[in-house]
PDB file of C-alpha atoms in Angstrom:
ATOM      1  CA  UNK A   1     -11.756   0.732  -7.167  1.00  0.00           C
ATOM      2  CA  UNK A   2      -8.508  -0.460  -5.629  1.00  0.00           C
ATOM      3  CA  UNK A   3      -7.571   2.131  -3.006  1.00  0.00           C
ATOM      4  CA  UNK A   4      -3.889   2.155  -3.979  1.00  0.00           C
ATOM      5  CA  UNK A   5      -4.410   2.862  -7.701  1.00  0.00           C
ATOM      6  CA  UNK A   6      -3.764   6.524  -6.878  1.00  0.00           C
ATOM      7  CA  UNK A   7      -0.304   5.581  -5.541  1.00  0.00           C
ATOM      8  CA  UNK A   8       0.912   4.857  -9.087  1.00  0.00           C
ATOM      9  CA  UNK A   9      -0.681   7.920 -10.700  1.00  0.00           C
ATOM     10  CA  UNK A  10      -4.335   6.972 -11.258  1.00  0.00           C
ATOM     11  CA  UNK A  11      -5.805   9.313  -8.637  1.00  0.00           C
ATOM     12  CA  UNK A  12      -8.155  10.972 -11.123  1.00  0.00           C
ATOM     13  CA  UNK A  13     -10.082   7.708 -11.677  1.00  0.00           C
ATOM     14  CA  UNK A  14     -12.760   7.536  -8.989  1.00  0.00           C
ATOM     15  CA  UNK A  15     -16.019   6.291 -10.526  1.00  0.00           C
ATOM     16  CA  UNK A  16     -16.673   2.670 -11.427  1.00  0.00           C
ATOM     17  CA  UNK A  17     -17.232   3.303 -15.141  1.00  0.00           C
ATOM     18  CA  UNK A  18     -13.955   5.259 -15.341  1.00  0.00           C
ATOM     19  CA  UNK A  19     -12.097   2.333 -13.742  1.00  0.00           C
ATOM     20  CA  UNK A  20     -13.733  -0.124 -16.157  1.00  0.00           C
ATOM     21  CA  UNK A  21     -12.647   1.985 -19.146  1.00  0.00           C
ATOM     22  CA  UNK A  22      -9.101   2.253 -17.746  1.00  0.00           C
ATOM     23  CA  UNK A  23      -8.808  -1.507 -17.195  1.00  0.00           C
ATOM     24  CA  UNK A  24     -10.078  -2.200 -20.717  1.00  0.00           C
ATOM     25  CA  UNK A  25      -7.395   0.137 -22.071  1.00  0.00           C
ATOM     26  CA  UNK A  26      -4.683  -1.537 -19.963  1.00  0.00           C
ATOM     27  CA  UNK A  27      -5.802  -4.991 -21.117  1.00  0.00           C
ATOM     28  CA  UNK A  28      -5.070  -3.963 -24.702  1.00  0.00           C
ATOM     29  CA  UNK A  29      -1.542  -2.694 -24.002  1.00  0.00           C
ATOM     30  CA  UNK A  30      -0.441  -5.261 -21.397  1.00  0.00           C
ATOM     31  CA  UNK A  31       1.576  -8.444 -21.870  1.00  0.00           C
ATOM     32  CA  UNK A  32      -0.271 -11.748 -21.321  1.00  0.00           C
ATOM     33  CA  UNK A  33       0.647 -15.006 -19.637  1.00  0.00           C
ATOM     34  CA  UNK A  34      -1.631 -18.020 -19.340  1.00  0.00           C
ATOM     35  CA  UNK A  35      -1.492 -21.369 -17.602  1.00  0.00           C
ATOM     36  CA  UNK A  36      -3.888 -24.301 -17.984  1.00  0.00           C
ATOM     37  CA  UNK A  37      -5.058 -25.352 -14.536  1.00  0.00           C
ATOM     38  CA  UNK A  38      -7.046 -28.346 -15.822  1.00  0.00           C
ATOM     39  CA  UNK A  39      -9.040 -29.382 -18.907  1.00  0.00           C
ATOM     40  CA  UNK A  40     -11.800 -26.804 -18.278  1.00  0.00           C
ATOM     41  CA  UNK A  41     -10.042 -24.039 -16.362  1.00  0.00           C
ATOM     42  CA  UNK A  42      -7.175 -21.646 -17.072  1.00  0.00           C
ATOM     43  CA  UNK A  43      -5.571 -18.659 -15.371  1.00  0.00           C
ATOM     44  CA  UNK A  44      -4.536 -15.599 -17.371  1.00  0.00           C
ATOM     45  CA  UNK A  45      -2.478 -12.644 -16.157  1.00  0.00           C
ATOM     46  CA  UNK A  46      -2.162  -9.301 -17.984  1.00  0.00           C
ATOM     47  CA  UNK A  47       0.684  -7.095 -16.743  1.00  0.00           C
ATOM     48  CA  UNK A  48       0.304  -3.513 -17.979  1.00  0.00           C
ATOM     49  CA  UNK A  49       3.409  -1.447 -17.231  1.00  0.00           C
ATOM     50  CA  UNK A  50       2.767   2.323 -17.097  1.00  0.00           C
ATOM     51  CA  UNK A  51       6.328   3.246 -16.049  1.00  0.00           C
ATOM     52  CA  UNK A  52       9.512   1.185 -15.558  1.00  0.00           C
ATOM     53  CA  UNK A  53       8.793  -1.314 -12.763  1.00  0.00           C
ATOM     54  CA  UNK A  54       5.303   0.074 -12.075  1.00  0.00           C
ATOM     55  CA  UNK A  55       1.845  -0.751 -13.362  1.00  0.00           C
ATOM     56  CA  UNK A  56      -1.331  -2.797 -12.948  1.00  0.00           C
ATOM     57  CA  UNK A  57      -1.791  -6.582 -12.927  1.00  0.00           C
ATOM     58  CA  UNK A  58      -5.166  -7.865 -14.178  1.00  0.00           C
ATOM     59  CA  UNK A  59      -6.030 -11.510 -13.539  1.00  0.00           C
ATOM     60  CA  UNK A  60      -8.850 -13.561 -15.008  1.00  0.00           C
ATOM     61  CA  UNK A  61      -9.720 -16.411 -17.355  1.00  0.00           C
ATOM     62  CA  UNK A  62      -9.857 -16.807 -21.117  1.00  0.00           C
ATOM     63  CA  UNK A  63     -13.097 -18.417 -22.329  1.00  0.00           C
ATOM     64  CA  UNK A  64     -13.585 -20.907 -25.170  1.00  0.00           C
ATOM     65  CA  UNK A  65     -13.861 -18.049 -27.696  1.00  0.00           C
ATOM     66  CA  UNK A  66     -10.558 -16.561 -26.535  1.00  0.00           C
ATOM     67  CA  UNK A  67     -12.216 -13.612 -24.757  1.00  0.00           C
ATOM     68  CA  UNK A  68     -10.556 -12.504 -21.511  1.00  0.00           C
ATOM     69  CA  UNK A  69     -12.861 -12.393 -18.472  1.00  0.00           C
ATOM     70  CA  UNK A  70     -11.480 -10.142 -15.725  1.00  0.00           C
ATOM     71  CA  UNK A  71     -11.738 -11.334 -12.114  1.00  0.00           C
ATOM     72  CA  UNK A  72      -9.560  -8.926 -10.121  1.00  0.00           C
ATOM     73  CA  UNK A  73      -6.683  -6.468 -10.465  1.00  0.00           C
ATOM     74  CA  UNK A  74      -4.072  -4.719  -8.333  1.00  0.00           C
ATOM     75  CA  UNK A  75      -1.411  -2.011  -8.777  1.00  0.00           C
ATOM     76  CA  UNK A  76       2.222  -3.008  -8.326  1.00  0.00           C
ATOM     77  CA  UNK A  77       5.706  -1.570  -7.868  1.00  0.00           C
ATOM     78  CA  UNK A  78       8.820  -3.709  -8.278  1.00  0.00           C
ATOM     79  CA  UNK A  79      12.287  -3.409  -6.752  1.00  0.00           C
ATOM     80  CA  UNK A  80      15.691  -4.866  -7.542  1.00  0.00           C
ATOM     81  CA  UNK A  81      16.907  -4.500  -3.939  1.00  0.00           C
ATOM     82  CA  UNK A  82      16.763  -7.597  -1.736  1.00  0.00           C
ATOM     83  CA  UNK A  83      14.940  -6.659   1.470  1.00  0.00           C
ATOM     84  CA  UNK A  84      15.095  -9.920   3.404  1.00  0.00           C
ATOM     85  CA  UNK A  85      16.530 -13.412   3.312  1.00  0.00           C
ATOM     86  CA  UNK A  86      14.633 -14.512   6.426  1.00  0.00           C
ATOM     87  CA  UNK A  87      12.508 -17.651   6.460  1.00  0.00           C
ATOM     88  CA  UNK A  88       9.354 -17.038   4.420  1.00  0.00           C
ATOM     89  CA  UNK A  89       6.114 -19.008   4.149  1.00  0.00           C
ATOM     90  CA  UNK A  90       3.348 -18.427   1.574  1.00  0.00           C
ATOM     91  CA  UNK A  91      -0.373 -19.045   1.980  1.00  0.00           C
ATOM     92  CA  UNK A  92      -3.347 -18.544  -0.332  1.00  0.00           C
ATOM     93  CA  UNK A  93      -5.989 -15.964   0.535  1.00  0.00           C
ATOM     94  CA  UNK A  94      -9.467 -17.362   1.232  1.00  0.00           C
ATOM     95  CA  UNK A  95     -11.442 -15.265  -1.246  1.00  0.00           C
ATOM     96  CA  UNK A  96      -9.451 -15.563  -4.506  1.00  0.00           C
ATOM     97  CA  UNK A  97      -6.319 -16.885  -6.170  1.00  0.00           C
ATOM     98  CA  UNK A  98      -3.952 -14.463  -4.427  1.00  0.00           C
ATOM     99  CA  UNK A  99      -1.252 -15.151  -1.870  1.00  0.00           C
ATOM    100  CA  UNK A 100       0.266 -13.661   1.261  1.00  0.00           C
ATOM    101  CA  UNK A 101       3.839 -14.105   2.387  1.00  0.00           C
ATOM    102  CA  UNK A 102       5.011 -14.167   6.002  1.00  0.00           C
ATOM    103  CA  UNK A 103       8.581 -13.265   6.929  1.00  0.00           C
ATOM    104  CA  UNK A 104      10.117 -14.083  10.288  1.00  0.00           C
ATOM    105  CA  UNK A 105      12.085 -10.846  10.256  1.00  0.00           C
ATOM    106  CA  UNK A 106      13.958  -9.998  13.488  1.00  0.00           C
ATOM    107  CA  UNK A 107      14.901  -6.481  12.389  1.00  0.00           C
ATOM    108  CA  UNK A 108      11.332  -5.131  12.460  1.00  0.00           C
ATOM    109  CA  UNK A 109      10.454  -7.083  15.594  1.00  0.00           C
ATOM    110  CA  UNK A 110       7.287  -8.636  14.128  1.00  0.00           C
ATOM    111  CA  UNK A 111       6.210 -11.341  11.705  1.00  0.00           C
ATOM    112  CA  UNK A 112       5.982  -9.298   8.515  1.00  0.00           C
ATOM    113  CA  UNK A 113       3.027 -10.121   6.235  1.00  0.00           C
ATOM    114  CA  UNK A 114       2.980  -8.933   2.629  1.00  0.00           C
ATOM    115  CA  UNK A 115       0.918  -9.363  -0.557  1.00  0.00           C
ATOM    116  CA  UNK A 116       2.761 -11.690  -2.945  1.00  0.00           C
ATOM    117  CA  UNK A 117       3.242  -9.645  -6.128  1.00  0.00           C
ATOM    118  CA  UNK A 118       4.335 -12.632  -8.272  1.00  0.00           C
ATOM    119  CA  UNK A 119       1.531 -14.970  -7.199  1.00  0.00           C
ATOM    120  CA  UNK A 120       1.067 -16.111 -10.816  1.00  0.00           C
ATOM    121  CA  UNK A 121       4.643 -17.453 -10.849  1.00  0.00           C
ATOM    122  CA  UNK A 122       3.998 -19.250  -7.531  1.00  0.00           C
ATOM    123  CA  UNK A 123       0.871 -20.920  -8.958  1.00  0.00           C
ATOM    124  CA  UNK A 124       2.769 -21.870 -12.122  1.00  0.00           C
ATOM    125  CA  UNK A 125       5.558 -23.479 -10.095  1.00  0.00           C
ATOM    126  CA  UNK A 126       2.955 -25.324  -8.035  1.00  0.00           C
ATOM    127  CA  UNK A 127       1.345 -26.801 -11.175  1.00  0.00           C
ATOM    128  CA  UNK A 128       4.752 -27.770 -12.608  1.00  0.00           C
ATOM    129  CA  UNK A 129       5.784 -29.244  -9.222  1.00  0.00           C
ATOM    130  CA  UNK A 130       8.870 -27.061  -9.020  1.00  0.00           C
ATOM    131  CA  UNK A 131      10.480 -25.991  -5.695  1.00  0.00           C
ATOM    132  CA  UNK A 132       8.554 -23.243  -3.908  1.00  0.00           C
ATOM    133  CA  UNK A 133      11.035 -22.526  -1.130  1.00  0.00           C
ATOM    134  CA  UNK A 134      11.767 -18.794  -0.942  1.00  0.00           C
ATOM    135  CA  UNK A 135      15.383 -17.680  -1.192  1.00  0.00           C
ATOM    136  CA  UNK A 136      14.867 -13.907  -0.787  1.00  0.00           C
ATOM    137  CA  UNK A 137      12.144 -11.253  -0.964  1.00  0.00           C
ATOM    138  CA  UNK A 138      12.174  -7.801  -2.590  1.00  0.00           C
ATOM    139  CA  UNK A 139       9.681  -5.653  -0.678  1.00  0.00           C
ATOM    140  CA  UNK A 140       7.812  -2.599  -1.954  1.00  0.00           C
ATOM    141  CA  UNK A 141       5.048  -0.483  -0.474  1.00  0.00           C
ATOM    142  CA  UNK A 142       2.338   1.736  -1.970  1.00  0.00           C
ATOM    143  CA  UNK A 143       1.183   4.810  -0.063  1.00  0.00           C
ATOM    144  CA  UNK A 144      -1.933   6.887  -0.710  1.00  0.00           C
ATOM    145  CA  UNK A 145      -0.333   9.830   1.073  1.00  0.00           C
ATOM    146  CA  UNK A 146       2.776  10.661   3.045  1.00  0.00           C
ATOM    147  CA  UNK A 147       4.864  13.344   4.739  1.00  0.00           C
ATOM    148  CA  UNK A 148       8.519  14.235   4.553  1.00  0.00           C
ATOM    149  CA  UNK A 149      10.247  14.673   7.925  1.00  0.00           C
ATOM    150  CA  UNK A 150      13.563  16.373   8.526  1.00  0.00           C
ATOM    151  CA  UNK A 151      16.496  14.076   9.385  1.00  0.00           C
ATOM    152  CA  UNK A 152      17.998  13.613  12.834  1.00  0.00           C
ATOM    153  CA  UNK A 153      21.505  14.961  13.287  1.00  0.00           C
ATOM    154  CA  UNK A 154      23.839  12.113  14.229  1.00  0.00           C
ATOM    155  CA  UNK A 155      27.600  11.913  14.518  1.00  0.00           C
ATOM    156  CA  UNK A 156      29.537   9.123  12.844  1.00  0.00           C
ATOM    157  CA  UNK A 157      30.163   7.574  16.262  1.00  0.00           C
ATOM    158  CA  UNK A 158      26.421   7.548  17.098  1.00  0.00           C
ATOM    159  CA  UNK A 159      25.608   5.879  13.765  1.00  0.00           C
ATOM    160  CA  UNK A 160      28.220   3.167  14.369  1.00  0.00           C
ATOM    161  CA  UNK A 161      27.003   2.588  17.947  1.00  0.00           C
ATOM    162  CA  UNK A 162      23.401   2.255  16.724  1.00  0.00           C
ATOM    163  CA  UNK A 163      24.493  -0.264  14.067  1.00  0.00           C
ATOM    164  CA  UNK A 164      26.319  -2.387  16.668  1.00  0.00           C
ATOM    165  CA  UNK A 165      23.355  -2.201  19.084  1.00  0.00           C
ATOM    166  CA  UNK A 166      20.956  -3.325  16.336  1.00  0.00           C
ATOM    167  CA  UNK A 167      23.199  -6.272  15.454  1.00  0.00           C
ATOM    168  CA  UNK A 168      23.439  -7.327  19.123  1.00  0.00           C
ATOM    169  CA  UNK A 169      19.655  -7.048  19.562  1.00  0.00           C
ATOM    170  CA  UNK A 170      19.013  -9.213  16.483  1.00  0.00           C
ATOM    171  CA  UNK A 171      21.355 -11.857  17.900  1.00  0.00           C
ATOM    172  CA  UNK A 172      19.494 -11.769  21.226  1.00  0.00           C
ATOM    173  CA  UNK A 173      16.095 -12.038  19.478  1.00  0.00           C
ATOM    174  CA  UNK A 174      17.250 -15.080  17.549  1.00  0.00           C
ATOM    175  CA  UNK A 175      18.561 -16.695  20.734  1.00  0.00           C
ATOM    176  CA  UNK A 176      15.328 -15.886  22.604  1.00  0.00           C
ATOM    177  CA  UNK A 177      13.291 -17.486  19.829  1.00  0.00           C
ATOM    178  CA  UNK A 178      15.335 -20.646  20.270  1.00  0.00           C
ATOM    179  CA  UNK A 179      14.524 -20.721  24.000  1.00  0.00           C
ATOM    180  CA  UNK A 180      17.550 -18.971  25.569  1.00  0.00           C
ATOM    181  CA  UNK A 181      16.258 -17.684  28.932  1.00  0.00           C
ATOM    182  CA  UNK A 182      19.251 -15.368  29.493  1.00  0.00           C
ATOM    183  CA  UNK A 183      18.540 -13.676  26.160  1.00  0.00           C
ATOM    184  CA  UNK A 184      14.858 -13.245  27.113  1.00  0.00           C
ATOM    185  CA  UNK A 185      15.847 -11.652  30.429  1.00  0.00           C
ATOM    186  CA  UNK A 186      18.346  -9.302  28.747  1.00  0.00           C
ATOM    187  CA  UNK A 187      15.760  -8.193  26.191  1.00  0.00           C
ATOM    188  CA  UNK A 188      13.183  -7.553  28.939  1.00  0.00           C
ATOM    189  CA  UNK A 189      15.629  -5.382  30.898  1.00  0.00           C
ATOM    190  CA  UNK A 190      16.557  -3.460  27.728  1.00  0.00           C
ATOM    191  CA  UNK A 191      12.878  -2.789  26.974  1.00  0.00           C
ATOM    192  CA  UNK A 192      12.271  -1.506  30.518  1.00  0.00           C
ATOM    193  CA  UNK A 193      15.305   0.804  30.288  1.00  0.00           C
ATOM    194  CA  UNK A 194      14.186   2.070  26.874  1.00  0.00           C
ATOM    195  CA  UNK A 195      10.652   2.782  28.132  1.00  0.00           C
ATOM    196  CA  UNK A 196      12.054   4.708  31.092  1.00  0.00           C
ATOM    197  CA  UNK A 197      14.408   6.727  28.869  1.00  0.00           C
ATOM    198  CA  UNK A 198      11.669   7.591  26.346  1.00  0.00           C
ATOM    199  CA  UNK A 199       9.252   8.598  29.115  1.00  0.00           C
ATOM    200  CA  UNK A 200      11.799  11.138  30.395  1.00  0.00           C
ATOM    201  CA  UNK A 201      12.705  12.519  26.937  1.00  0.00           C
ATOM    202  CA  UNK A 202       9.125  12.882  25.658  1.00  0.00           C
ATOM    203  CA  UNK A 203       8.470  15.468  28.400  1.00  0.00           C
ATOM    204  CA  UNK A 204      10.866  17.923  26.699  1.00  0.00           C
ATOM    205  CA  UNK A 205      11.361  16.683  23.118  1.00  0.00           C
ATOM    206  CA  UNK A 206       9.213  16.150  20.035  1.00  0.00           C
ATOM    207  CA  UNK A 207       8.320  12.498  19.460  1.00  0.00           C
ATOM    208  CA  UNK A 208       9.875  12.485  15.946  1.00  0.00           C
ATOM    209  CA  UNK A 209      13.232  13.579  17.372  1.00  0.00           C
ATOM    210  CA  UNK A 210      13.153  10.472  19.577  1.00  0.00           C
ATOM    211  CA  UNK A 211      11.704   7.958  17.104  1.00  0.00           C
ATOM    212  CA  UNK A 212      14.262   7.713  14.307  1.00  0.00           C
ATOM    213  CA  UNK A 213      12.377   5.025  12.350  1.00  0.00           C
ATOM    214  CA  UNK A 214       9.402   2.759  12.950  1.00  0.00           C
ATOM    215  CA  UNK A 215       7.651  -0.182  11.344  1.00  0.00           C
ATOM    216  CA  UNK A 216       4.355  -1.242  12.883  1.00  0.00           C
ATOM    217  CA  UNK A 217       1.040  -2.812  11.776  1.00  0.00           C
ATOM    218  CA  UNK A 218      -1.673  -0.263  11.013  1.00  0.00           C
ATOM    219  CA  UNK A 219      -5.411  -0.837  10.797  1.00  0.00           C
ATOM    220  CA  UNK A 220      -7.139  -4.214  10.667  1.00  0.00           C
ATOM    221  CA  UNK A 221      -5.619  -5.463   7.397  1.00  0.00           C
ATOM    222  CA  UNK A 222      -2.522  -7.524   8.098  1.00  0.00           C
ATOM    223  CA  UNK A 223      -0.409  -6.282   5.160  1.00  0.00           C
ATOM    224  CA  UNK A 224      -0.668  -2.550   5.938  1.00  0.00           C
ATOM    225  CA  UNK A 225       1.923  -0.768   8.057  1.00  0.00           C
ATOM    226  CA  UNK A 226       2.784   2.645   9.420  1.00  0.00           C
ATOM    227  CA  UNK A 227       6.429   3.409   8.642  1.00  0.00           C
ATOM    228  CA  UNK A 228       9.046   6.074   9.231  1.00  0.00           C
ATOM    229  CA  UNK A 229      12.274   5.508   7.336  1.00  0.00           C
ATOM    230  CA  UNK A 230      15.295   7.348   5.999  1.00  0.00           C
ATOM    231  CA  UNK A 231      15.254   8.085   2.252  1.00  0.00           C
ATOM    232  CA  UNK A 232      18.425   6.710   0.635  1.00  0.00           C
ATOM    233  CA  UNK A 233      17.470   7.084  -3.044  1.00  0.00           C
ATOM    234  CA  UNK A 234      14.730   8.797  -5.083  1.00  0.00           C
ATOM    235  CA  UNK A 235      13.565   7.990  -8.605  1.00  0.00           C
ATOM    236  CA  UNK A 236      10.892   9.990 -10.411  1.00  0.00           C
ATOM    237  CA  UNK A 237       8.507   7.959 -12.582  1.00  0.00           C
ATOM    238  CA  UNK A 238       5.972   9.379 -15.015  1.00  0.00           C
ATOM    239  CA  UNK A 239       2.735   7.451 -15.516  1.00  0.00           C
ATOM    240  CA  UNK A 240       2.492   7.118 -19.321  1.00  0.00           C
ATOM    241  CA  UNK A 241      -1.324   6.995 -19.273  1.00  0.00           C
ATOM    242  CA  UNK A 242      -2.065   9.998 -17.011  1.00  0.00           C
ATOM    243  CA  UNK A 243       1.278  11.915 -17.093  1.00  0.00           C
ATOM    244  CA  UNK A 244       1.208  11.971 -13.274  1.00  0.00           C
ATOM    245  CA  UNK A 245       4.520  12.075 -11.415  1.00  0.00           C
ATOM    246  CA  UNK A 246       5.190   9.249  -8.943  1.00  0.00           C
ATOM    247  CA  UNK A 247       8.093   9.091  -6.483  1.00  0.00           C
ATOM    248  CA  UNK A 248       9.830   5.733  -6.081  1.00  0.00           C
ATOM    249  CA  UNK A 249      11.770   6.170  -2.826  1.00  0.00           C
ATOM    250  CA  UNK A 250      14.200   3.681  -1.324  1.00  0.00           C
ATOM    251  CA  UNK A 251      13.813   3.603   2.456  1.00  0.00           C
ATOM    252  CA  UNK A 252      16.100   2.335   5.193  1.00  0.00           C
ATOM    253  CA  UNK A 253      13.751   1.442   8.041  1.00  0.00           C
ATOM    254  CA  UNK A 254      14.856  -0.565  11.082  1.00  0.00           C
ATOM    255  CA  UNK A 255      17.965  -1.605   9.121  1.00  0.00           C
ATOM    256  CA  UNK A 256      15.758  -3.055   6.348  1.00  0.00           C
ATOM    257  CA  UNK A 257      15.673  -1.680   2.782  1.00  0.00           C
ATOM    258  CA  UNK A 258      12.499  -1.469   0.673  1.00  0.00           C
ATOM    259  CA  UNK A 259      10.876   0.829  -1.915  1.00  0.00           C
ATOM    260  CA  UNK A 260       7.872   3.127  -1.487  1.00  0.00           C
ATOM    261  CA  UNK A 261       5.661   4.433  -4.314  1.00  0.00           C
ATOM    262  CA  UNK A 262       3.582   7.572  -3.757  1.00  0.00           C
ATOM    263  CA  UNK A 263       2.039  10.103  -6.163  1.00  0.00           C
ATOM    264  CA  UNK A 264       3.777  13.497  -6.036  1.00  0.00           C
ATOM    265  CA  UNK A 265       0.477  15.300  -5.439  1.00  0.00           C
ATOM    266  CA  UNK A 266      -0.223  13.156  -2.347  1.00  0.00           C
ATOM    267  CA  UNK A 267       3.178  13.812  -0.747  1.00  0.00           C
ATOM    268  CA  UNK A 268       3.559  16.675   1.725  1.00  0.00           C
ATOM    269  CA  UNK A 269       7.049  18.163   1.640  1.00  0.00           C
ATOM    270  CA  UNK A 270      10.003  17.862  -0.706  1.00  0.00           C
ATOM    271  CA  UNK A 271      11.679  14.433  -0.736  1.00  0.00           C
ATOM    272  CA  UNK A 272      15.478  14.473  -0.539  1.00  0.00           C
ATOM    273  CA  UNK A 273      18.086  11.858   0.284  1.00  0.00           C
ATOM    274  CA  UNK A 274      18.751  11.936   4.042  1.00  0.00           C
ATOM    275  CA  UNK A 275      15.266  13.114   4.967  1.00  0.00           C
ATOM    276  CA  UNK A 276      12.611  10.745   6.306  1.00  0.00           C
ATOM    277  CA  UNK A 277       9.300   9.493   4.909  1.00  0.00           C
ATOM    278  CA  UNK A 278       6.283   8.953   7.156  1.00  0.00           C
ATOM    279  CA  UNK A 279       3.114   7.257   5.957  1.00  0.00           C
ATOM    280  CA  UNK A 280       0.829   4.233   5.853  1.00  0.00           C
ATOM    281  CA  UNK A 281       1.723   1.653   3.215  1.00  0.00           C
ATOM    282  CA  UNK A 282       0.313  -1.483   1.611  1.00  0.00           C
ATOM    283  CA  UNK A 283       3.235  -3.908   1.618  1.00  0.00           C
ATOM    284  CA  UNK A 284       3.942  -6.056  -1.432  1.00  0.00           C
ATOM    285  CA  UNK A 285       6.764  -8.479  -2.056  1.00  0.00           C
ATOM    286  CA  UNK A 286       8.300 -10.356  -4.981  1.00  0.00           C
ATOM    287  CA  UNK A 287       9.656 -13.728  -3.893  1.00  0.00           C
ATOM    288  CA  UNK A 288      12.704 -15.273  -5.506  1.00  0.00           C
ATOM    289  CA  UNK A 289      12.372 -19.050  -5.425  1.00  0.00           C
ATOM    290  CA  UNK A 290      15.142 -21.568  -5.019  1.00  0.00           C
ATOM    291  CA  UNK A 291      15.975 -23.235  -8.318  1.00  0.00           C
ATOM    292  CA  UNK A 292      16.520 -26.979  -8.680  1.00  0.00           C
TER     293      UNK A 292
END
């Protein structure tokens, strides 16, 4: 089974035959789209929504008799919030007709890799020879489990100073990428000072009172990350098939906004706006393409 099916309320399905029965049920209720790749091959996508903006995508091929043959599936969560307008490139995975996106995002300090949630649209545009340049990306993440952390107390002045410092650092990172040696030197000195400051504070303080938010790769799969972010909005979604409650939380992490989906039973603590979420996520993204 797909590990992150439980993130959207399918945690009770564990055995292979149970998953097969579930997918067959979703195939009957989902909406279908099909494109003809060539004379002998087609690509069919079934999108079964189990709650607003949340569900399972099943991809396969329709045979000559009109029978759908499933190849793979994945759970999804969509978002209306634009997470990034940074330069984005898309590449196909080696194993199957799925795609990964790569964002050159300064705010998280790394090249952010995500699973392209609307890969069918990308393939369709490719066949129709339409523009595939990405204008913006709406990011979402699915978590199998998570914890709620208490917020850090900050004054209005501290929040404003942090916002200005983040903006200045992003400017320096952009300049350093373009070869500015002064910017590289400034960033190096800042990192040394930060390391020294953290080393002193960690002797007397808890690490989560020092680390306000974080966004870092986790494990060996390139689209999974460990995140800590402030919760800015919470929406409760009920899986219509299992009646399981799923939290759709909007996070502000490293000055970047994205949504997180996690089953209520897998979340430790009570989520509230202002508190923080900590967990490992599988990052997805819906790309908006530039129109002609």
